[in-house]
mmCIF file of C-alpha atoms in Angstrom:
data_model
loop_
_atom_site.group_PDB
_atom_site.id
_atom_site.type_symbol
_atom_site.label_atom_id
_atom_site.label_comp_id
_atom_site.label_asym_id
_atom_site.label_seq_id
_atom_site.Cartn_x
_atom_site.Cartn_y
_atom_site.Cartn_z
ATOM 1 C CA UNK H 242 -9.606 -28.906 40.603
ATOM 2 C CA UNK H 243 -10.042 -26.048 38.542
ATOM 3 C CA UNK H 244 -13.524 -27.418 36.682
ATOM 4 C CA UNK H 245 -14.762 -28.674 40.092
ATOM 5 C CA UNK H 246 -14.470 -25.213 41.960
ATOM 6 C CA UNK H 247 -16.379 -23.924 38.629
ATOM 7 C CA UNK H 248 -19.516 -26.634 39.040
ATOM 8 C CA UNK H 249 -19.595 -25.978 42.323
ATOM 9 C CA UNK H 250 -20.507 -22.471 42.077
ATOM 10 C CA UNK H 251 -24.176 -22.221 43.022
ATOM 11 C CA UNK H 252 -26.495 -19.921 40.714
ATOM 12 C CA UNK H 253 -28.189 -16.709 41.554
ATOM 13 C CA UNK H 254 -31.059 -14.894 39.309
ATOM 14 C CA UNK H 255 -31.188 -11.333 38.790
ATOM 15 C CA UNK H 256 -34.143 -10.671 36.545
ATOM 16 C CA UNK H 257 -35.799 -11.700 33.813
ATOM 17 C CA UNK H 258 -35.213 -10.449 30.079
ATOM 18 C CA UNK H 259 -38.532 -9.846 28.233
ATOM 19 C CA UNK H 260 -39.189 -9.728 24.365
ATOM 20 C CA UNK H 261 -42.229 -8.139 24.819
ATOM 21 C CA UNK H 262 -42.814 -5.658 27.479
ATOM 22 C CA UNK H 263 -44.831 -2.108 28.030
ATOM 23 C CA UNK H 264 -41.465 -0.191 28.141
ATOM 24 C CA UNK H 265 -40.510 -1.679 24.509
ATOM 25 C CA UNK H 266 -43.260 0.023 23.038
ATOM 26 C CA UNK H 267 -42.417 3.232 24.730
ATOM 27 C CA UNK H 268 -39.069 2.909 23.296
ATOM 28 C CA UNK H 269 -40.766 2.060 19.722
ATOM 29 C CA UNK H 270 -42.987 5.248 20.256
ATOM 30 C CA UNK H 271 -39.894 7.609 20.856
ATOM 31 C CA UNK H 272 -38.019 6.100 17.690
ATOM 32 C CA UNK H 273 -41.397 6.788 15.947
ATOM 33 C CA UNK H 274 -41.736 10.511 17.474
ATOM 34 C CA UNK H 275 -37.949 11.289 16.587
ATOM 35 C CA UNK H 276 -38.063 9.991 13.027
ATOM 36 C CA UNK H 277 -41.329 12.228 12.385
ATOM 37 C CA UNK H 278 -39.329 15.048 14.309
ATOM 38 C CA UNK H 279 -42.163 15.633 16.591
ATOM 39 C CA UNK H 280 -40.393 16.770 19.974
ATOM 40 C CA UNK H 281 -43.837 17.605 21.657
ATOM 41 C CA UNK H 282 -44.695 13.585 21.627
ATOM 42 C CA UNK H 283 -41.211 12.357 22.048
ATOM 43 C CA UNK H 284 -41.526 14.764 25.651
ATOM 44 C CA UNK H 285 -43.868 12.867 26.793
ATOM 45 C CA UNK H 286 -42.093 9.627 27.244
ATOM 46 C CA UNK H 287 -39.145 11.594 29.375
ATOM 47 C CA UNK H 288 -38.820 12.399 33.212
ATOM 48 C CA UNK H 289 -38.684 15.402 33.511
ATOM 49 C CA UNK H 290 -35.552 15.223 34.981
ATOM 50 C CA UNK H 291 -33.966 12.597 32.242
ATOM 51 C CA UNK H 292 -30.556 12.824 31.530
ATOM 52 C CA UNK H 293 -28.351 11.572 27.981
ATOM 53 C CA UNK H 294 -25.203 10.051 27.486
ATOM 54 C CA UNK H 295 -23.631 9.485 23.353
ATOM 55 C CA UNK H 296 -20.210 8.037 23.202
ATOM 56 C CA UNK H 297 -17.532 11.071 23.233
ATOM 57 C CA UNK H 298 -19.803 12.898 25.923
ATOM 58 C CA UNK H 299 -17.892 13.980 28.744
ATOM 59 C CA UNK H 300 -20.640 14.150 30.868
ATOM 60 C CA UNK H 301 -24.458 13.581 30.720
ATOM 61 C CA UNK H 302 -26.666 16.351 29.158
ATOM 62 C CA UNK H 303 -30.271 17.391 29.924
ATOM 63 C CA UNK H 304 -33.415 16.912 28.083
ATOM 64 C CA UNK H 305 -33.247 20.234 26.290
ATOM 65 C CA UNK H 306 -29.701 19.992 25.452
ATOM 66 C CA UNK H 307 -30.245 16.660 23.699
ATOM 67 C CA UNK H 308 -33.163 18.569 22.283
ATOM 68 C CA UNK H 309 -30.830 20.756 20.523
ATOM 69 C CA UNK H 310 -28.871 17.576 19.662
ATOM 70 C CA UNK H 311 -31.614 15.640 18.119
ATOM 71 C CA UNK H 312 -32.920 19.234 16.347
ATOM 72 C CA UNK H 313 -29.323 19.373 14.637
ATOM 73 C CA UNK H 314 -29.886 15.778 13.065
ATOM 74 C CA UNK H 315 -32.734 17.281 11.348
ATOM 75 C CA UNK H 316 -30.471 20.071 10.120
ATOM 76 C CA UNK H 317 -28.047 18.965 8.936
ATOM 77 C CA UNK H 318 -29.612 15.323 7.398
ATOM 78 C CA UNK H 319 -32.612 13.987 5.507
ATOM 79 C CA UNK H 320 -33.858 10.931 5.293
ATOM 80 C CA UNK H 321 -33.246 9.778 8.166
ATOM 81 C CA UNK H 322 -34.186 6.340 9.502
ATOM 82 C CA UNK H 323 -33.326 3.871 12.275
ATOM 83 C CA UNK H 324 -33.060 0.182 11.166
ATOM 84 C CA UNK H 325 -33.203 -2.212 14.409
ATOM 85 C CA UNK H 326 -30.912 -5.198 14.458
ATOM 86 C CA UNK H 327 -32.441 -8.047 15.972
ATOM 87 C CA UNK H 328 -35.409 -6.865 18.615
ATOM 88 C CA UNK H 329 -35.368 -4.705 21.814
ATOM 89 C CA UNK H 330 -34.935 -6.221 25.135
ATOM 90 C CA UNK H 331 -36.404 -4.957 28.821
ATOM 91 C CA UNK H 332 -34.146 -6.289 31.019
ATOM 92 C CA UNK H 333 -35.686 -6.166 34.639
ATOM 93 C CA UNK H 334 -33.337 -6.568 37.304
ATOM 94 C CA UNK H 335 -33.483 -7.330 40.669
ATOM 95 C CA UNK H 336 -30.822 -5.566 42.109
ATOM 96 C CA UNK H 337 -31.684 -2.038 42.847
ATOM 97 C CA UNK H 338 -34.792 -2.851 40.493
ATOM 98 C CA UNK H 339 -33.640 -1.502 37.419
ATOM 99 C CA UNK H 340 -35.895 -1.473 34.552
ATOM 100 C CA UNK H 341 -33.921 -1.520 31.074
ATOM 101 C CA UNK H 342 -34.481 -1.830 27.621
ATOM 102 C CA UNK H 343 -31.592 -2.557 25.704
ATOM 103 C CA UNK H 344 -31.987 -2.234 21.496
ATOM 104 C CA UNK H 345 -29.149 -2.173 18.976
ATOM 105 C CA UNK H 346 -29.957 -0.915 15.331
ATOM 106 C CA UNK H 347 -28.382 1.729 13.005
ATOM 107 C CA UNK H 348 -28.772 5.256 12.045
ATOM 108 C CA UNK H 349 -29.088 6.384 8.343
ATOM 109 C CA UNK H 350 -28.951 9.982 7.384
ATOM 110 C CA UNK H 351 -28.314 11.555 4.363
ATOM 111 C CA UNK H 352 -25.968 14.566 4.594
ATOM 112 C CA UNK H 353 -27.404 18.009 3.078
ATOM 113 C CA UNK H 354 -23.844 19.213 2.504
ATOM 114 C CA UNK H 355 -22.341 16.407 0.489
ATOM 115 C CA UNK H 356 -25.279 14.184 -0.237
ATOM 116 C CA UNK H 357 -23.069 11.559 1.233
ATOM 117 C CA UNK H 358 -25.646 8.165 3.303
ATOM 118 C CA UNK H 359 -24.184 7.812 6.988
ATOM 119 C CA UNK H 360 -24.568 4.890 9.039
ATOM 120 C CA UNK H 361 -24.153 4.742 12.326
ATOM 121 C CA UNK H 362 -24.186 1.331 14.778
ATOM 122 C CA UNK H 363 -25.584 1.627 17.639
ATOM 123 C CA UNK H 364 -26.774 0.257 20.995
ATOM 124 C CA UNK H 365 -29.560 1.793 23.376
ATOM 125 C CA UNK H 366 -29.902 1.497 27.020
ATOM 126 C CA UNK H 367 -33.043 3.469 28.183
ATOM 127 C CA UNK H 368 -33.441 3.306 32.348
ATOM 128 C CA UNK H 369 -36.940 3.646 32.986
ATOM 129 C CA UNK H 370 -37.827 5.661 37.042
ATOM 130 C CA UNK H 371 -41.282 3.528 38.871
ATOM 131 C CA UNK H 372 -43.241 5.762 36.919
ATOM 132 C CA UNK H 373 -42.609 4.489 33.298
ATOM 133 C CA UNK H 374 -40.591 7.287 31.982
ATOM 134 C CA UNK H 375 -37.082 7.306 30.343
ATOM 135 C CA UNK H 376 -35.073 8.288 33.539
ATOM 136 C CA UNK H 377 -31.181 8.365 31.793
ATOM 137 C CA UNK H 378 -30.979 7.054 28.247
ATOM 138 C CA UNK H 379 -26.935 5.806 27.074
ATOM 139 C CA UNK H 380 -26.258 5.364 22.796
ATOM 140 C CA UNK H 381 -22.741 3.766 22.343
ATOM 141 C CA UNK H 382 -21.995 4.091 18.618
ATOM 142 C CA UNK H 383 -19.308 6.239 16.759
ATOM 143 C CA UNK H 384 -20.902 9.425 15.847
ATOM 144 C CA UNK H 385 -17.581 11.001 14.829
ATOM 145 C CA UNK H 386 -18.507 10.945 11.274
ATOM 146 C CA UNK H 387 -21.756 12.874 11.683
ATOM 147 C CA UNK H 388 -19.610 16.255 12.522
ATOM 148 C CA UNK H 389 -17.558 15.687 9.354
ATOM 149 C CA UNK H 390 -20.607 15.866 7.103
#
């Protein structure tokens, strides 16, 4: 009984996932802007109303406060890189026509205090508005460790 209810459920599409997609190279341009440390290009990519989440956030933060966020990397690490695992998706869905790409990868930085490598997993969901800019961008990973150092 069991298996037949399950085969008998009918299937419904929501989207499409894409390997390539304009909206992956936007995300490949911000990675590209933050590793030089060039906040005047990463900007551009932004609504101007965007909003951040990290993991341990209690609440999402604006632009300029992850500006101050993303400024302290530089401070307090060097050689900093990102390393993708696999390849970004853009996940357009149908419901409520949400336009995501999804990437997973890790973050390297060298500590200027103890000269100690950090890596950090990660995942990425950037939610792009109609007009092609990062509306609300989510990074699950633990970045404990990168207040320690």
């Amino acid at each position: 009984i069991v298996s037949t209810i399950c085969f008998s459920q009918k299937t419904k599409r929501n989207g499409d996932i894409y390997i390539k997609h304009p909206y992956i190279e936007v995300l490949n341009k911000t990675n590209m802007a933050y590793l030089a440390n060039d906040t005047a290009a990463n900007r551009t990519f932004y609504a101007d109303t965007a909003k951040f989440w990290v993991s341990g956030m209690t609440k999402p933060i604006s632009y300029n406060e992850n500006l101050k966020r993303l400024t302290d990397d530089y401070r307090y690490y060097d050689s900093i890189r990102l390393v993708p695992t696999g390849y970004p998706d853009y996940l357009a869905y149908i419901d409520k026509d949400a336009k995501i790409v999804q990437s997973w990868g890790k973050w390297y930085g060298k500590s200027k205090k103890t000269g100690e490598t950090l890596r950090v997993d990660y995942v990425q969901l950037d939610n792009f508005n109609k007009d092609g800019k990062i509306e609300f961008e989510m990074i699950y990973g633990d970045f404990t460790q990168m207040g320690k150092n």
